[in-house]
Structure formats: structure tokens, C-alpha cells
């Protein structure tokens, strides 16, 4: 691709970037939002009355902060919630096992199921196993997840959530259990959404905490004969409930849109501090810093608190559909949804010809310890449908070394967030969004313009 | 006190010490015991059928390892167990709170109690508060425990377990809740025994995990008016059940006894790996190393797996009573009951005149990174009645920096134990017990002999 001459910020704009970073590093708005959301609302499962309370909270906060065009864009969705979930080793060594049902799991029959456990080291081992010989068994996928800075261990780990249930169902097993798709050494099993294949008869699936998976493995190693486990899961579902995206704007001089945000829903086990109260707090506080500058930004900054991300990016798809006719005015989109660790890298998803512009961002962010990254950014989960529709994206990569100790567990609470790291995020987002607003030109391939 | 000439080990004995340490550092017996106990028995509350299974386990293991005079000395005790325990902020910000009932707490009325919360920063603040004005309230003692290497933060923390309930009862409150007497950042509240004063009408008491105490404090800070919390605790008690101490010996050339061990019971929330499966494993494996030496030790080494320590040192008092007539033959006593962290200091509870003998132990232990400590050792919880009866004691102080992250919570599981640290403990105990067996003379004040 041809390389265009790199645009620059004016020296006044560069000074503004630096001032925004200084202010971000002393920001209190972000922490206040996060404390308020986790304390006053707490867990807010997609489609639940708690998520509805969170939407009211979000609209109220955006208005109080001075955002314009504040609105809730609703959509309909199916609903799933856990009711009870218990498990134990029945024999030969009776002991409780800490489990949590995966989102969308069917219930066990009333009173639970008890059966011999068959262990597979990995999902791949299970996929390679014969289809016969597992009828009536409980299938245990004991695959371990790796700790990584960039979260790259999570993709493999997630595969086992739907994979274990579907492979177990194909083989006539009565339930599937997996080692948590998380890195915590705590007895805090990790939930997350799963989907059944159309061609199987669904079997219930739950995750064991890492220590409980260790325990079950040791029991199987030490026992002379079969190890029997019981699993009891009950759930509650509804065909249609309401969810929604909360939207607020800082109107710009042009109708081009810079779309940022985090997702408002959380899993039900914790208070959704790192996933994704932090993303809400970071992006809202960053936009507020830009709103506080004299005059209007060049482009409109649209903050979205996405609804029902955890249960299938439902808010993201609803937005992409409802706003299909203005997606070509979306200059850039990005979501903060990887916790509250410090940003360490800036990645882009620009048309190749616009890569020189990335250097303007890199220069602005360098003092925050943020290095240049590749051009393979996805932009964040809720941006996926927009990226597929051609909207350019960026991502401020956060250090996720401890993210999967917390994420989707009851340990996702406010005390796990480092206020200094949160402020570094706010500074980085304020600088990035300001550059996006003021820097001339766009990020799409010219043939598509 | 007069200082006697320091005795010495022979050079052959010193070589044996070194060989025992080498073998301890490569020991597998201790880990095998700990894995077996936590996997095959798991939680084993004092007086429960699980503790009875653990006694059978202990006697079987001691026999298999070649210990002599293996026996279970039973005693009777009252019994308490938790059945259910839940709490929530009812208003203005409805959210679940993670709690655990303290051992011996009474139940709430059926269906629980809901009342306005009154917060005290410390137990001392509560003690200083007037007796009027708290009728019908829930009293919340939000005192924070400090992380220390030697566990010295625990004493203050424990005071609030009984203190908060008794002070709340005096004031007509309907329940007491405390910030956990633990250092964990996890949502894993910390249980432990409490006792009601005779002069109060008992009120139920539970501990909040540290993050949940943070949450409740923030809710009170943010709310315009009162914060209402509900607590629902049910328990099950029995007047008399059976417990017992499991005892095994390595008979020595003399009838003097060196008494070591750990406690077999655990709280019900975890599998009792660090409290106190580790103590059982360390002391049994150390004694086994001495038994494997050629010939008999000079003194008898008696290993006790103490019963029902957690619920009031019941095994300790039963032993001291049953063995009152042979306590003068107890040369030294000690318990390993502070987890599985590396030993960093050797402390004694010798008569002053025998302090020079401590140097022989210090010299033996130095290569393990163990330094000299003071002469104020208590010997360990189950040794308390013996020390009071004049039995000299020692203690191998373990690094407890993370002990109160785990202790008395559901996180007390095998995966938290470092096998290398466990081996260092076994080496230290083997060396110490060997010196105690072979070194001439005793540790009592001469006037008492
Ligand atoms: Zn998320
Ligand atoms: Zn998530
Ligand atoms: Zn203990
Ligand atoms: Zn204890």
C-alpha cells in the first residue's frame, strides 16, 4: 500500500495532549464512577432487573457529567440465570467441590445427577476420543489455562466452555465439568457463556475452581476404582426480556463519530469491577476530560455503555443494526474491556495506507509507558460487528497478567482495582480520543471511501 | 539464674543431624501424608464423623509407617456445625454479602434478621460506646488485621470474635458482624471459635470477607440514610459427641518423652491443608526419619494428632488430664500449627539455666536458614496445658506472611502448600527432635526437679 505523508498535531494540540494526560493522572471522576457502580448497583447480569437499574444509573451519571443526547436504546433478548449449583465427590472420598454453572447451561434433572467421572487432559483429547463408551458418565475436561500479559491464553480456554458440553452430549454423557477458564488459585470457579450445537441434546455444564479440579484429579489418581461425582444445577430462563445500550455524546464540529465505551452488564458472581465497570469508568472519565476543554472537539465523541455483552454481544449487534445507516460516519471505534491494569501497548486496525497516523498516537502515549503494537487490533468485543462492517478500530492493550484471576468470578470486586492504574488508563484514553478527534483525515482504505 | 556449662553433641551425632537434614530436604513421606489427608478425608470438623474418619486414617498411617503403641484416646465434647449462612445489603443498595458464621454462634431467628447497621472502626471503639442506643441494630466491627511474618497480628484480630458478639449482646443488638480476622483479599470469610460470656443473652455473629467489609463500608459512606442488612444463620448442635487424639510412638532407651504433633481436626470450610494437615505431615515425617536411623533414640518420641483443637483445645486438655501422672517425664513438647511456610526462627521455653543448650539446636538448624529466637515460646496451642503444668517447650517459627490469607477459610487447600517449604520444615523438625532425644540433660528449673 502507498504510504501517505504523516499528518502532525499542531504544537498547541500537542500541549493539549500533555495537559489531558496530566489531568487523567489526577482524575477522580473515573474512580467515583466505578465505586458508585460496584457499590450501588453491584452484579448486573444481562437482561436482569439489576442491569435495568444499571442503565438508569448510567443515563443519570452521563447527564450529571454534562454529556448530551443521553438515551437508552433498548433491545429484546432471551434470559438465563443460575439458581443453585452444587457438586461433590460422592465416592470413594466424599467432599464438596466448588462449581459454577456456565451461562446458558441447562439444568440437571431435579435432585442432580451422580455418575462416574472420566477425565480428559484437554478438549483436544476429548474430541479425539471414540463416540462410544461414555454413556451415562460425567466428562471432566481438566485443561489448564496459561497466564499471559495480553490475554492470549483465553481463546483456547474458552473453546472448552462450549466444546466440552457438545462433545459430552455427542457421547451420551449426563454432564460435563471443566477446569475453570481462569488462572486463579482461589476456590472461585469461573463462569462465562456457552452455546449448544444444534445437533446435540444439551447436557449441563459447570466449571470447577482450579483447586477443586486439582482435588478431583488427585482423588482419581489415589482411588483404586471409579470416582463418582454428583452435580446439581438449577437455572431459570425467560424467552424475552429487555436490555439496552446507554449512550451519551460530546457533540463535535463535524458529524464524524469516535465511538468508545465499556460494557455495562457483568456476570452475576462479582460486582463487575474489572469486567467491565473499569471500562465504563475509564472511557466516560476520559471523554469528560475532553468535554472540559475550551470549545467543541472536531468530531463527536460517543460513549456507549454496552448492554448484555457477556451473553453474546447482544448490545453490539443491536447497535450495529440500529445505526447501520451512519456506520460510514464512524471514524474510529474502540472498547475498554480487559480490566483495569495499566495500558502497555497501542494497537491499531487501520487501513495500511493510514499507518503513518499511528505514529502520532504512539508519540502522544509514550510518556505513559505505552509502546507501539501491531495493526491487528480487533477493537474490543462490542466493536466486533462494527469492525466487520468496515469501521476502523484501535485498542489500548492493558496488562492482563492478573485479569483471569478475577474476571467472571466472585472476586471481581472494587478492591482489586489499583486507582493509579485506572488513572493511567484514563490519561491514555483521553490522549487517544483527543488525537482521534483533532488529527486530520480518516483510517479507511481509500477505495472504500 | 546460674549458667551451666553447655553440653555438646558428639561429632557422630553432628553427622547424624546433617544426614537427617539432607534426608528431610528430599522427603516424600510428608507430602504423601498431606495429599492423602486432604484428598481422602478433606474437611474434618472437631467432633464430626469426618474427624472420626480422620482418626482412623491417622492410626492406619502411623501403623503403616512403623510407629509403635498406636492408639486413639477418645474424649467427649459438645458439637456445633454451620448449616446455612447468608447475608445481604437490603437497602438502599441491594447486594449479597459473603459471610461465614463463627464457631459456636447461635442461629438467627428462622428467616433471619434485618436491621440497620452501626459500624465501629475497632473493637475498642465498640467497648467504649454507650450501652444505650443500639437496641435492635446490627453491630459491625470493621477492624483490619495486619499481615505479619510471625502471626502477631492474630491476637488482636481474635479478640473481636468473642468481643463483638458479647458487646453487641450487652447493647441489645440483634446480631454482630465483623471484618474477617484474616488478611486475604479474597471473598473468603474467615471462621474461628468464639465464646459467649455467661452474663449475656447470645446474639448471632458472622464474619464478612475483607472485600465484603469494604463494600459494606462504602455503602454506608455513600448512602444518604440508614443501611439495612439482613443476616440468616442456621446451625446444628449436639450435647455430646466423641472426639479423640491419635497417638503413635518411637520407643526410646529411656522413658522420657519428647512430645510432637499437629492437630487433626480442621475447620469445615477448606480441606485443612495449612491448618493443620501440614503440622501432622511435618511432625510424622520427621519422626519417621529418626525411626529409620539405626538403633533406638535415647528418649521416646511421641507423635500426637490432636483432636478438636479448633473448638477449644479439647484434645489438649483431655491429654493433659489423662496423662497427668507422666507429665514429669515429658522432656520437651511442641506442636507444628502455623501452616507450611519455611521455618525462620527457633524459639525456646526452657528454664533460664538451660539456655546454653539452645545453642546446640541453633547450630544444628543454621544451615536451614533458621535463626535464634527468644525464650518466650509457647510451644503451640495444644501444648498450652502441658506448658502450664511445667513441661518445657520449643517452637520452630514458620513464615506466616500468607498464613492468614488461607487459615480458617475455604482457601485452605493442598495447592497452597509449597513442597520445598514443607521439606524444609521436616528437615528442621527431624534435626530438632534428634537433638532433643540425644542431648544430655533436661530443660526444667532445678528446684522443680
Ligand atoms: Zn468484558
Ligand atoms: Zn466478561
Ligand atoms: Zn491450627
Ligand atoms: Zn486453626
JSON list of C-alpha atoms in Angstrom, two decimals, chain B residues 104-208:
[
{"chain": "B", "resi": 104, "resn": "UNK", "atom": "CA", "xyz": [-20.32, -21.58, 68.41]},
{"chain": "B", "resi": 105, "resn": "UNK", "atom": "CA", "xyz": [-22.53, -18.76, 67.11]},
{"chain": "B", "resi": 106, "resn": "UNK", "atom": "CA", "xyz": [-26.21, -19.13, 67.84]},
{"chain": "B", "resi": 107, "resn": "UNK", "atom": "CA", "xyz": [-28.61, -19.13, 64.90]},
{"chain": "B", "resi": 108, "resn": "UNK", "atom": "CA", "xyz": [-30.66, -16.15, 63.87]},
{"chain": "B", "resi": 109, "resn": "UNK", "atom": "CA", "xyz": [-34.42, -16.50, 64.24]},
{"chain": "B", "resi": 110, "resn": "UNK", "atom": "CA", "xyz": [-35.83, -18.58, 61.38]},
{"chain": "B", "resi": 111, "resn": "UNK", "atom": "CA", "xyz": [-35.81, -16.43, 58.25]},
{"chain": "B", "resi": 112, "resn": "UNK", "atom": "CA", "xyz": [-33.01, -14.24, 59.56]},
{"chain": "B", "resi": 113, "resn": "UNK", "atom": "CA", "xyz": [-32.85, -10.75, 60.98]},
{"chain": "B", "resi": 114, "resn": "UNK", "atom": "CA", "xyz": [-32.80, -7.47, 59.09]},
{"chain": "B", "resi": 115, "resn": "UNK", "atom": "CA", "xyz": [-31.77, -4.26, 60.81]},
{"chain": "B", "resi": 116, "resn": "UNK", "atom": "CA", "xyz": [-29.88, -1.02, 60.45]},
{"chain": "B", "resi": 117, "resn": "UNK", "atom": "CA", "xyz": [-26.12, -1.45, 60.65]},
{"chain": "B", "resi": 118, "resn": "UNK", "atom": "CA", "xyz": [-23.95, 0.55, 63.02]},
{"chain": "B", "resi": 119, "resn": "UNK", "atom": "CA", "xyz": [-20.25, 0.50, 62.23]},
{"chain": "B", "resi": 120, "resn": "UNK", "atom": "CA", "xyz": [-17.34, 0.63, 64.68]},
{"chain": "B", "resi": 121, "resn": "UNK", "atom": "CA", "xyz": [-13.80, 1.01, 63.41]},
{"chain": "B", "resi": 122, "resn": "UNK", "atom": "CA", "xyz": [-12.41, -1.22, 66.15]},
{"chain": "B", "resi": 123, "resn": "UNK", "atom": "CA", "xyz": [-13.50, -3.44, 69.00]},
{"chain": "B", "resi": 124, "resn": "UNK", "atom": "CA", "xyz": [-12.10, -0.81, 71.36]},
{"chain": "B", "resi": 125, "resn": "UNK", "atom": "CA", "xyz": [-14.45, 1.79, 69.86]},
{"chain": "B", "resi": 126, "resn": "UNK", "atom": "CA", "xyz": [-17.37, -0.56, 70.46]},
{"chain": "B", "resi": 127, "resn": "UNK", "atom": "CA", "xyz": [-16.27, -1.25, 74.02]},
{"chain": "B", "resi": 128, "resn": "UNK", "atom": "CA", "xyz": [-16.13, 2.50, 74.63]},
{"chain": "B", "resi": 129, "resn": "UNK", "atom": "CA", "xyz": [-19.60, 3.08, 73.19]},
{"chain": "B", "resi": 130, "resn": "UNK", "atom": "CA", "xyz": [-22.60, 3.68, 75.47]},
{"chain": "B", "resi": 131, "resn": "UNK", "atom": "CA", "xyz": [-24.78, 0.75, 76.40]},
{"chain": "B", "resi": 132, "resn": "UNK", "atom": "CA", "xyz": [-27.92, 2.52, 75.18]},
{"chain": "B", "resi": 133, "resn": "UNK", "atom": "CA", "xyz": [-28.90, 3.32, 71.61]},
{"chain": "B", "resi": 134, "resn": "UNK", "atom": "CA", "xyz": [-28.08, 0.10, 69.82]},
{"chain": "B", "resi": 135, "resn": "UNK", "atom": "CA", "xyz": [-31.18, -1.93, 70.62]},
{"chain": "B", "resi": 136, "resn": "UNK", "atom": "CA", "xyz": [-32.40, -3.85, 67.58]},
{"chain": "B", "resi": 137, "resn": "UNK", "atom": "CA", "xyz": [-29.38, -2.87, 65.47]},
{"chain": "B", "resi": 138, "resn": "UNK", "atom": "CA", "xyz": [-26.71, -4.99, 63.75]},
{"chain": "B", "resi": 139, "resn": "UNK", "atom": "CA", "xyz": [-23.29, -4.08, 65.07]},
{"chain": "B", "resi": 140, "resn": "UNK", "atom": "CA", "xyz": [-20.43, -4.13, 62.55]},
{"chain": "B", "resi": 141, "resn": "UNK", "atom": "CA", "xyz": [-16.85, -4.18, 63.85]},
{"chain": "B", "resi": 142, "resn": "UNK", "atom": "CA", "xyz": [-14.73, -3.22, 60.84]},
{"chain": "B", "resi": 143, "resn": "UNK", "atom": "CA", "xyz": [-11.30, -3.69, 62.44]},
{"chain": "B", "resi": 144, "resn": "UNK", "atom": "CA", "xyz": [-8.50, -4.55, 59.99]},
{"chain": "B", "resi": 145, "resn": "UNK", "atom": "CA", "xyz": [-5.92, -7.26, 60.67]},
{"chain": "B", "resi": 146, "resn": "UNK", "atom": "CA", "xyz": [-2.24, -6.68, 59.88]},
{"chain": "B", "resi": 147, "resn": "UNK", "atom": "CA", "xyz": [-0.07, -9.00, 57.83]},
{"chain": "B", "resi": 148, "resn": "UNK", "atom": "CA", "xyz": [2.95, -10.13, 59.86]},
{"chain": "B", "resi": 149, "resn": "UNK", "atom": "CA", "xyz": [5.62, -12.79, 59.47]},
{"chain": "B", "resi": 150, "resn": "UNK", "atom": "CA", "xyz": [5.21, -14.21, 62.96]},
{"chain": "B", "resi": 151, "resn": "UNK", "atom": "CA", "xyz": [1.43, -14.11, 63.18]},
{"chain": "B", "resi": 152, "resn": "UNK", "atom": "CA", "xyz": [1.46, -11.44, 65.86]},
{"chain": "B", "resi": 153, "resn": "UNK", "atom": "CA", "xyz": [-1.45, -9.65, 64.16]},
{"chain": "B", "resi": 154, "resn": "UNK", "atom": "CA", "xyz": [-3.77, -12.51, 65.03]},
{"chain": "B", "resi": 155, "resn": "UNK", "atom": "CA", "xyz": [-4.20, -11.99, 68.74]},
{"chain": "B", "resi": 156, "resn": "UNK", "atom": "CA", "xyz": [-5.90, -8.62, 68.39]},
{"chain": "B", "resi": 157, "resn": "UNK", "atom": "CA", "xyz": [-7.94, -9.93, 65.50]},
{"chain": "B", "resi": 158, "resn": "UNK", "atom": "CA", "xyz": [-9.22, -12.88, 67.50]},
{"chain": "B", "resi": 159, "resn": "UNK", "atom": "CA", "xyz": [-10.33, -10.64, 70.34]},
{"chain": "B", "resi": 160, "resn": "UNK", "atom": "CA", "xyz": [-13.08, -9.28, 68.14]},
{"chain": "B", "resi": 161, "resn": "UNK", "atom": "CA", "xyz": [-14.57, -12.75, 67.54]},
{"chain": "B", "resi": 162, "resn": "UNK", "atom": "CA", "xyz": [-15.97, -13.13, 71.04]},
{"chain": "B", "resi": 163, "resn": "UNK", "atom": "CA", "xyz": [-15.74, -9.45, 71.91]},
{"chain": "B", "resi": 164, "resn": "UNK", "atom": "CA", "xyz": [-18.02, -8.17, 69.16]},
{"chain": "B", "resi": 165, "resn": "UNK", "atom": "CA", "xyz": [-20.77, -10.67, 69.98]},
{"chain": "B", "resi": 166, "resn": "UNK", "atom": "CA", "xyz": [-20.64, -10.03, 73.71]},
{"chain": "B", "resi": 167, "resn": "UNK", "atom": "CA", "xyz": [-20.53, -6.25, 73.35]},
{"chain": "B", "resi": 168, "resn": "UNK", "atom": "CA", "xyz": [-23.40, -6.39, 70.84]},
{"chain": "B", "resi": 169, "resn": "UNK", "atom": "CA", "xyz": [-25.42, -8.59, 73.18]},
{"chain": "B", "resi": 170, "resn": "UNK", "atom": "CA", "xyz": [-24.89, -6.21, 76.10]},
{"chain": "B", "resi": 171, "resn": "UNK", "atom": "CA", "xyz": [-26.36, -3.42, 73.97]},
{"chain": "B", "resi": 172, "resn": "UNK", "atom": "CA", "xyz": [-29.44, -5.31, 72.83]},
{"chain": "B", "resi": 173, "resn": "UNK", "atom": "CA", "xyz": [-28.28, -5.62, 69.21]},
{"chain": "B", "resi": 174, "resn": "UNK", "atom": "CA", "xyz": [-29.83, -8.42, 67.14]},
{"chain": "B", "resi": 175, "resn": "UNK", "atom": "CA", "xyz": [-26.60, -9.59, 65.52]},
{"chain": "B", "resi": 176, "resn": "UNK", "atom": "CA", "xyz": [-22.91, -8.80, 65.23]},
{"chain": "B", "resi": 177, "resn": "UNK", "atom": "CA", "xyz": [-20.80, -8.92, 62.09]},
{"chain": "B", "resi": 178, "resn": "UNK", "atom": "CA", "xyz": [-17.06, -8.46, 61.92]},
{"chain": "B", "resi": 179, "resn": "UNK", "atom": "CA", "xyz": [-14.46, -7.92, 59.24]},
{"chain": "B", "resi": 180, "resn": "UNK", "atom": "CA", "xyz": [-12.68, -11.28, 58.94]},
{"chain": "B", "resi": 181, "resn": "UNK", "atom": "CA", "xyz": [-9.76, -11.96, 61.25]},
{"chain": "B", "resi": 182, "resn": "UNK", "atom": "CA", "xyz": [-7.75, -12.68, 58.12]},
{"chain": "B", "resi": 183, "resn": "UNK", "atom": "CA", "xyz": [-5.57, -10.91, 55.58]},
{"chain": "B", "resi": 184, "resn": "UNK", "atom": "CA", "xyz": [-6.97, -12.34, 52.35]},
{"chain": "B", "resi": 185, "resn": "UNK", "atom": "CA", "xyz": [-8.18, -10.06, 49.58]},
{"chain": "B", "resi": 186, "resn": "UNK", "atom": "CA", "xyz": [-10.49, -12.89, 48.51]},
{"chain": "B", "resi": 187, "resn": "UNK", "atom": "CA", "xyz": [-14.19, -13.13, 49.19]},
{"chain": "B", "resi": 188, "resn": "UNK", "atom": "CA", "xyz": [-13.49, -15.96, 51.56]},
{"chain": "B", "resi": 189, "resn": "UNK", "atom": "CA", "xyz": [-14.62, -15.05, 55.06]},
{"chain": "B", "resi": 190, "resn": "UNK", "atom": "CA", "xyz": [-12.65, -16.42, 57.98]},
{"chain": "B", "resi": 191, "resn": "UNK", "atom": "CA", "xyz": [-14.26, -18.55, 60.64]},
{"chain": "B", "resi": 192, "resn": "UNK", "atom": "CA", "xyz": [-12.94, -19.48, 64.09]},
{"chain": "B", "resi": 193, "resn": "UNK", "atom": "CA", "xyz": [-14.27, -20.22, 67.51]},
{"chain": "B", "resi": 194, "resn": "UNK", "atom": "CA", "xyz": [-15.96, -17.73, 69.84]},
{"chain": "B", "resi": 195, "resn": "UNK", "atom": "CA", "xyz": [-17.42, -17.96, 73.33]},
{"chain": "B", "resi": 196, "resn": "UNK", "atom": "CA", "xyz": [-20.31, -16.05, 74.84]},
{"chain": "B", "resi": 197, "resn": "UNK", "atom": "CA", "xyz": [-19.92, -14.50, 78.27]},
{"chain": "B", "resi": 198, "resn": "UNK", "atom": "CA", "xyz": [-22.13, -16.10, 80.88]},
{"chain": "B", "resi": 199, "resn": "UNK", "atom": "CA", "xyz": [-23.84, -12.77, 81.56]},
{"chain": "B", "resi": 200, "resn": "UNK", "atom": "CA", "xyz": [-25.25, -12.07, 78.09]},
{"chain": "B", "resi": 201, "resn": "UNK", "atom": "CA", "xyz": [-28.10, -13.41, 76.03]},
{"chain": "B", "resi": 202, "resn": "UNK", "atom": "CA", "xyz": [-26.24, -14.69, 72.94]},
{"chain": "B", "resi": 203, "resn": "UNK", "atom": "CA", "xyz": [-26.61, -12.91, 69.60]},
{"chain": "B", "resi": 204, "resn": "UNK", "atom": "CA", "xyz": [-25.52, -14.49, 66.31]},
{"chain": "B", "resi": 205, "resn": "UNK", "atom": "CA", "xyz": [-22.15, -13.47, 64.89]},
{"chain": "B", "resi": 206, "resn": "UNK", "atom": "CA", "xyz": [-20.58, -13.86, 61.46]},
{"chain": "B", "resi": 207, "resn": "UNK", "atom": "CA", "xyz": [-17.51, -12.62, 59.63]},
{"chain": "B", "resi": 208, "resn": "UNK", "atom": "CA", "xyz": [-17.54, -10.72, 56.34]}
]
